[in-house]
PDB file of C-alpha atoms in Angstrom:
ATOM      1  CA  VAL I   1      42.467 113.369 271.829  1.00 59.00           C
ATOM      2  CA  THR I   2      42.233 111.026 274.791  1.00 68.00           C
ATOM      3  CA  TYR I   3      44.952 111.474 277.388  1.00 70.00           C
ATOM      4  CA  HIS I   4      45.846 108.891 280.005  1.00 77.00           C
ATOM      5  CA  GLY I   5      48.996 109.278 282.013  1.00 78.00           C
ATOM      6  CA  PRO I   6      50.743 108.803 285.330  1.00 86.00           C
ATOM      7  CA  GLY I   7      48.543 109.445 288.328  1.00 90.00           C
ATOM      8  CA  GLN I   8      45.302 108.372 286.664  1.00 91.00           C
ATOM      9  CA  LEU I   9      43.210 105.339 287.549  1.00 95.00           C
ATOM     10  CA  VAL I  10      41.762 104.108 284.256  1.00 94.00           C
ATOM     11  CA  ALA I  11      39.055 101.476 283.826  1.00 94.00           C
ATOM     12  CA  TYR I  12      37.689 100.313 280.492  1.00 93.00           C
ATOM     13  CA  PRO I  13      34.937  97.786 281.317  1.00 92.00           C
ATOM     14  CA  ILE I  14      34.131  95.973 278.095  1.00 90.00           C
ATOM     15  CA  ARG I  15      30.618  94.625 278.325  1.00 91.00           C
ATOM     16  CA  ARG I  16      27.551  93.890 276.322  1.00 92.00           C
ATOM     17  CA  VAL I  17      24.807  96.468 276.505  1.00 90.00           C
ATOM     18  CA  GLN I  18      21.541  96.179 274.719  1.00 78.00           C
ATOM     19  CA  ARG I  19      20.293  99.662 273.957  1.00 79.00           C
ATOM     20  CA  ASN I  20      20.922 101.498 277.183  1.00 86.00           C
ATOM     21  CA  VAL I  21      24.430 102.894 276.862  1.00 91.00           C
ATOM     22  CA  LEU I  22      23.387 105.773 279.131  1.00 92.00           C
ATOM     23  CA  ALA I  23      22.879 103.339 282.032  1.00 93.00           C
ATOM     24  CA  HIS I  24      26.431 102.070 281.438  1.00 94.00           C
ATOM     25  CA  VAL I  25      27.796 105.627 281.461  1.00 94.00           C
ATOM     26  CA  LEU I  26      25.894 106.482 284.652  1.00 95.00           C
ATOM     27  CA  ALA I  27      27.202 103.316 286.337  1.00 95.00           C
ATOM     28  CA  LEU I  28      30.758 104.362 285.490  1.00 96.00           C
ATOM     29  CA  GLY I  29      30.071 107.772 286.980  1.00 97.00           C
ATOM     30  CA  GLU I  30      28.534 106.327 290.149  1.00 97.00           C
ATOM     31  CA  SER I  31      31.621 104.154 290.563  1.00 97.00           C
ATOM     32  CA  ALA I  32      33.986 107.118 290.304  1.00 98.00           C
ATOM     33  CA  VAL I  33      31.894 109.081 292.817  1.00 98.00           C
ATOM     34  CA  ALA I  34      32.064 106.093 295.209  1.00 98.00           C
ATOM     35  CA  VAL I  35      35.869 105.911 294.926  1.00 97.00           C
ATOM     36  CA  ALA I  36      36.136 109.631 295.642  1.00 97.00           C
ATOM     37  CA  ALA I  37      33.809 109.315 298.646  1.00 97.00           C
ATOM     38  CA  GLY I  38      35.924 106.439 299.935  1.00 96.00           C
ATOM     39  CA  VAL I  39      38.875 108.814 300.342  1.00 96.00           C
ATOM     40  CA  GLY I  40      36.795 111.667 301.715  1.00 95.00           C
ATOM     41  CA  VAL I  41      36.222 113.681 298.541  1.00 96.00           C
ATOM     42  CA  THR I  42      32.671 114.758 297.733  1.00 97.00           C
ATOM     43  CA  ALA I  43      32.192 114.610 293.978  1.00 98.00           C
ATOM     44  CA  GLU I  44      29.172 114.450 291.725  1.00 97.00           C
ATOM     45  CA  LEU I  45      28.310 113.065 288.330  1.00 97.00           C
ATOM     46  CA  CYS I  46      27.255 115.792 285.917  1.00 94.00           C
ATOM     47  CA  ARG I  47      25.635 115.029 282.592  1.00 91.00           C
ATOM     48  CA  GLU I  48      26.486 118.324 280.892  1.00 87.00           C
ATOM     49  CA  PRO I  49      29.362 118.591 280.445  1.00 86.00           C
ATOM     50  CA  LEU I  50      29.739 114.904 281.195  1.00 89.00           C
ATOM     51  CA  GLY I  51      32.156 114.033 283.957  1.00 93.00           C
ATOM     52  CA  ILE I  52      32.755 113.749 287.666  1.00 96.00           C
ATOM     53  CA  TYR I  53      33.234 117.133 289.306  1.00 96.00           C
ATOM     54  CA  VAL I  54      34.203 118.664 292.616  1.00 97.00           C
ATOM     55  CA  GLY I  55      32.532 122.030 292.289  1.00 95.00           C
ATOM     56  CA  ALA I  56      33.535 123.283 288.820  1.00 91.00           C
ATOM     57  CA  ARG I  57      36.730 121.202 288.753  1.00 92.00           C
ATOM     58  CA  LYS I  58      36.763 117.977 286.738  1.00 91.00           C
ATOM     59  CA  LEU I  59      37.992 114.999 288.744  1.00 94.00           C
ATOM     60  CA  ALA I  60      37.228 112.193 286.305  1.00 95.00           C
ATOM     61  CA  ALA I  61      36.331 111.806 282.659  1.00 92.00           C
ATOM     62  CA  ILE I  62      33.990 109.304 281.045  1.00 93.00           C
ATOM     63  CA  GLY I  63      34.152 108.351 277.398  1.00 90.00           C
ATOM     64  CA  VAL I  64      32.313 105.350 275.996  1.00 91.00           C
ATOM     65  CA  SER I  65      31.788 103.919 272.577  1.00 89.00           C
ATOM     66  CA  ALA I  66      29.418 101.074 271.797  1.00 91.00           C
ATOM     67  CA  GLN I  67      29.529  99.135 268.571  1.00 91.00           C
ATOM     68  CA  GLY I  68      27.524  96.015 267.963  1.00 90.00           C
ATOM     69  CA  GLY I  69      26.181  96.227 271.506  1.00 90.00           C
ATOM     70  CA  VAL I  70      29.655  96.042 273.094  1.00 93.00           C
ATOM     71  CA  THR I  71      31.195  98.957 274.971  1.00 92.00           C
ATOM     72  CA  THR I  72      34.761 100.139 274.756  1.00 88.00           C
ATOM     73  CA  HIS I  73      36.570 102.870 276.604  1.00 89.00           C
ATOM     74  CA  GLY I  74      35.471 103.922 280.071  1.00 92.00           C
ATOM     75  CA  LEU I  75      36.647 106.307 282.756  1.00 94.00           C
ATOM     76  CA  ALA I  76      39.783 107.931 284.120  1.00 93.00           C
ATOM     77  CA  ILE I  77      40.028 109.290 287.658  1.00 95.00           C
ATOM     78  CA  ASN I  78      42.766 111.806 288.418  1.00 93.00           C
ATOM     79  CA  VAL I  79      44.365 110.478 291.598  1.00 94.00           C
ATOM     80  CA  THR I  80      47.572 112.504 291.916  1.00 90.00           C
ATOM     81  CA  SER I  81      48.371 116.083 290.977  1.00 84.00           C
ATOM     82  CA  GLU I  82      50.666 114.643 288.288  1.00 81.00           C
ATOM     83  CA  ALA I  83      47.534 113.466 286.475  1.00 75.00           C
ATOM     84  CA  SER I  84      46.114 116.973 286.188  1.00 69.00           C
ATOM     85  CA  ALA I  85      49.390 118.817 285.524  1.00 68.00           C
ATOM     86  CA  GLY I  86      49.159 118.621 281.721  1.00 64.00           C
ATOM     87  CA  PHE I  87      45.703 120.147 281.857  1.00 63.00           C
ATOM     88  CA  ARG I  88      46.845 122.979 284.125  1.00 62.00           C
ATOM     89  CA  ARG I  89      49.714 123.809 281.755  1.00 59.00           C
ATOM     90  CA  GLY I  90      47.233 124.039 278.874  1.00 61.00           C
ATOM     91  CA  LEU I  91      48.678 121.046 277.045  1.00 64.00           C
ATOM     92  CA  PHE I  92      45.291 119.335 277.081  1.00 63.00           C
ATOM     93  CA  HIS I  93      41.717 120.518 277.460  1.00 60.00           C
ATOM     94  CA  PRO I  94      39.419 118.302 279.516  1.00 61.00           C
ATOM     95  CA  CYS I  95      37.010 116.795 276.983  1.00 62.00           C
ATOM     96  CA  GLY I  96      37.498 119.757 274.674  1.00 59.00           C
ATOM     97  CA  GLN I  97      36.511 122.347 277.281  1.00 64.00           C
ATOM     98  CA  VAL I  98      38.985 125.153 276.719  1.00 63.00           C
ATOM     99  CA  GLY I  99      39.676 126.799 280.062  1.00 62.00           C
ATOM    100  CA  GLY I 100      38.039 123.980 282.035  1.00 70.00           C
ATOM    101  CA  GLN I 101      39.543 123.343 285.445  1.00 82.00           C
ATOM    102  CA  VAL I 102      40.876 119.924 286.391  1.00 86.00           C
ATOM    103  CA  THR I 103      41.593 118.512 289.827  1.00 91.00           C
ATOM    104  CA  SER I 104      42.726 115.291 291.478  1.00 92.00           C
ATOM    105  CA  LEU I 105      41.908 113.363 294.611  1.00 95.00           C
ATOM    106  CA  ALA I 106      45.256 114.487 296.061  1.00 93.00           C
ATOM    107  CA  GLU I 107      44.515 118.151 295.372  1.00 92.00           C
ATOM    108  CA  GLU I 108      41.071 117.877 296.915  1.00 94.00           C
ATOM    109  CA  ARG I 109      42.521 116.174 300.014  1.00 91.00           C
ATOM    110  CA  ALA I 110      45.373 118.629 300.498  1.00 76.00           C
ATOM    111  CA  ASP I 111      44.762 118.485 304.240  1.00 84.00           C
ATOM    112  CA  GLY I 112      47.690 116.185 304.981  1.00 75.00           C
ATOM    113  CA  VAL I 113      45.704 112.949 304.773  1.00 81.00           C
ATOM    114  CA  THR I 114      47.699 110.220 303.069  1.00 86.00           C
ATOM    115  CA  LEU I 115      45.753 108.867 300.125  1.00 88.00           C
ATOM    116  CA  PRO I 116      46.073 105.395 298.665  1.00 91.00           C
ATOM    117  CA  THR I 117      48.236 105.099 295.569  1.00 91.00           C
ATOM    118  CA  VAL I 118      46.668 104.616 292.152  1.00 92.00           C
ATOM    119  CA  ALA I 119      47.279 100.871 292.578  1.00 92.00           C
ATOM    120  CA  GLY I 120      45.671 101.041 296.017  1.00 92.00           C
ATOM    121  CA  LEU I 121      42.450 102.324 294.460  1.00 95.00           C
ATOM    122  CA  VAL I 122      42.114  99.500 291.911  1.00 93.00           C
ATOM    123  CA  GLU I 123      40.229  97.250 294.309  1.00 93.00           C
ATOM    124  CA  PRO I 124      37.804  99.951 295.545  1.00 95.00           C
ATOM    125  CA  LEU I 125      37.053 100.870 291.926  1.00 96.00           C
ATOM    126  CA  ALA I 126      36.594  97.218 290.915  1.00 94.00           C
ATOM    127  CA  ARG I 127      34.168  96.704 293.804  1.00 94.00           C
ATOM    128  CA  ALA I 128      32.263  99.902 292.939  1.00 96.00           C
ATOM    129  CA  LEU I 129      31.984  98.826 289.293  1.00 95.00           C
ATOM    130  CA  CYS I 130      30.699  95.400 290.337  1.00 94.00           C
ATOM    131  CA  ARG I 131      28.028  97.026 292.518  1.00 94.00           C
ATOM    132  CA  ALA I 132      27.043  99.521 289.804  1.00 94.00           C
ATOM    133  CA  PHE I 133      26.769  96.851 287.101  1.00 92.00           C
ATOM    134  CA  GLY I 134      25.126  94.265 289.368  1.00 91.00           C
ATOM    135  CA  TRP I 135      28.058  91.864 288.986  1.00 90.00           C
ATOM    136  CA  PRO I 136      29.345  89.516 291.669  1.00 90.00           C
ATOM    137  CA  GLU I 137      32.425  90.967 293.336  1.00 82.00           C
ATOM    138  CA  VAL I 138      35.754  89.927 291.900  1.00 78.00           C
ATOM    139  CA  ALA I 139      38.981  89.221 293.719  1.00 77.00           C
ATOM    140  CA  VAL I 140      41.702  91.663 292.795  1.00 76.00           C
ATOM    141  CA  ALA I 141      45.270  90.404 293.004  1.00 68.00           C
ATOM    142  CA  SER I 142      47.689  92.450 295.086  1.00 61.00           C
ATOM    143  CA  GLU I 143      50.374  92.022 292.427  1.00 60.00           C
ATOM    144  CA  ALA I 144      50.079  93.153 288.826  1.00 55.00           C
ATOM    145  CA  PRO I 145      46.848  91.384 287.871  1.00 49.00           C
ATOM    146  CA  SER I 146      46.380  89.456 284.690  1.00 52.00           C
ATOM    147  CA  LEU I 147      43.461  90.319 282.472  1.00 48.00           C
ATOM    148  CA  ASP I 148      41.876  87.016 283.478  1.00 52.00           C
ATOM    149  CA  ALA I 149      41.827  88.109 287.137  1.00 51.00           C
ATOM    150  CA  LEU I 150      39.882  91.292 286.351  1.00 49.00           C
ATOM    151  CA  SER I 151      37.520  90.291 283.583  1.00 50.00           C
ATOM    152  CA  ILE I 152      33.953  89.177 283.846  1.00 48.00           C
ATOM    153  CA  ASP I 153      32.370  87.787 280.724  1.00 47.00           C
ATOM    154  CA  ARG I 154      28.736  88.827 280.657  1.00 43.00           C
TER     155      ARG I 154
END
């Protein structure tokens, strides 16, 4: 089951890929690592088990499907402790890993530093995705953006 809930920053870039879905997955991972670094959290992309980790704790999940050369799904970054609460209570297992530990940016920066909200991290993630995919940067609206404001047809 895929879980997305409050406190998560979710991005599902839908794009055409030829044969290299792995490059798409790695670009998603690099983008999540960049967002974490931007708030002072050192995270790394691991291929097995796939995800973004701080030590052994999973900070972000990546899940991609590609049909007909077009990707769907994407990544989810746990921003607040609310995002990882269901995992800690055993309601969900991160990517099927029974007993796997989950964390959030807020938990990793429990040093009193005020973090941006989930909405405040949309623009840094959009910019990181543009860099990772080699796209021109997009303008992100400060209000609830329309799909037109965030999409790039490539």
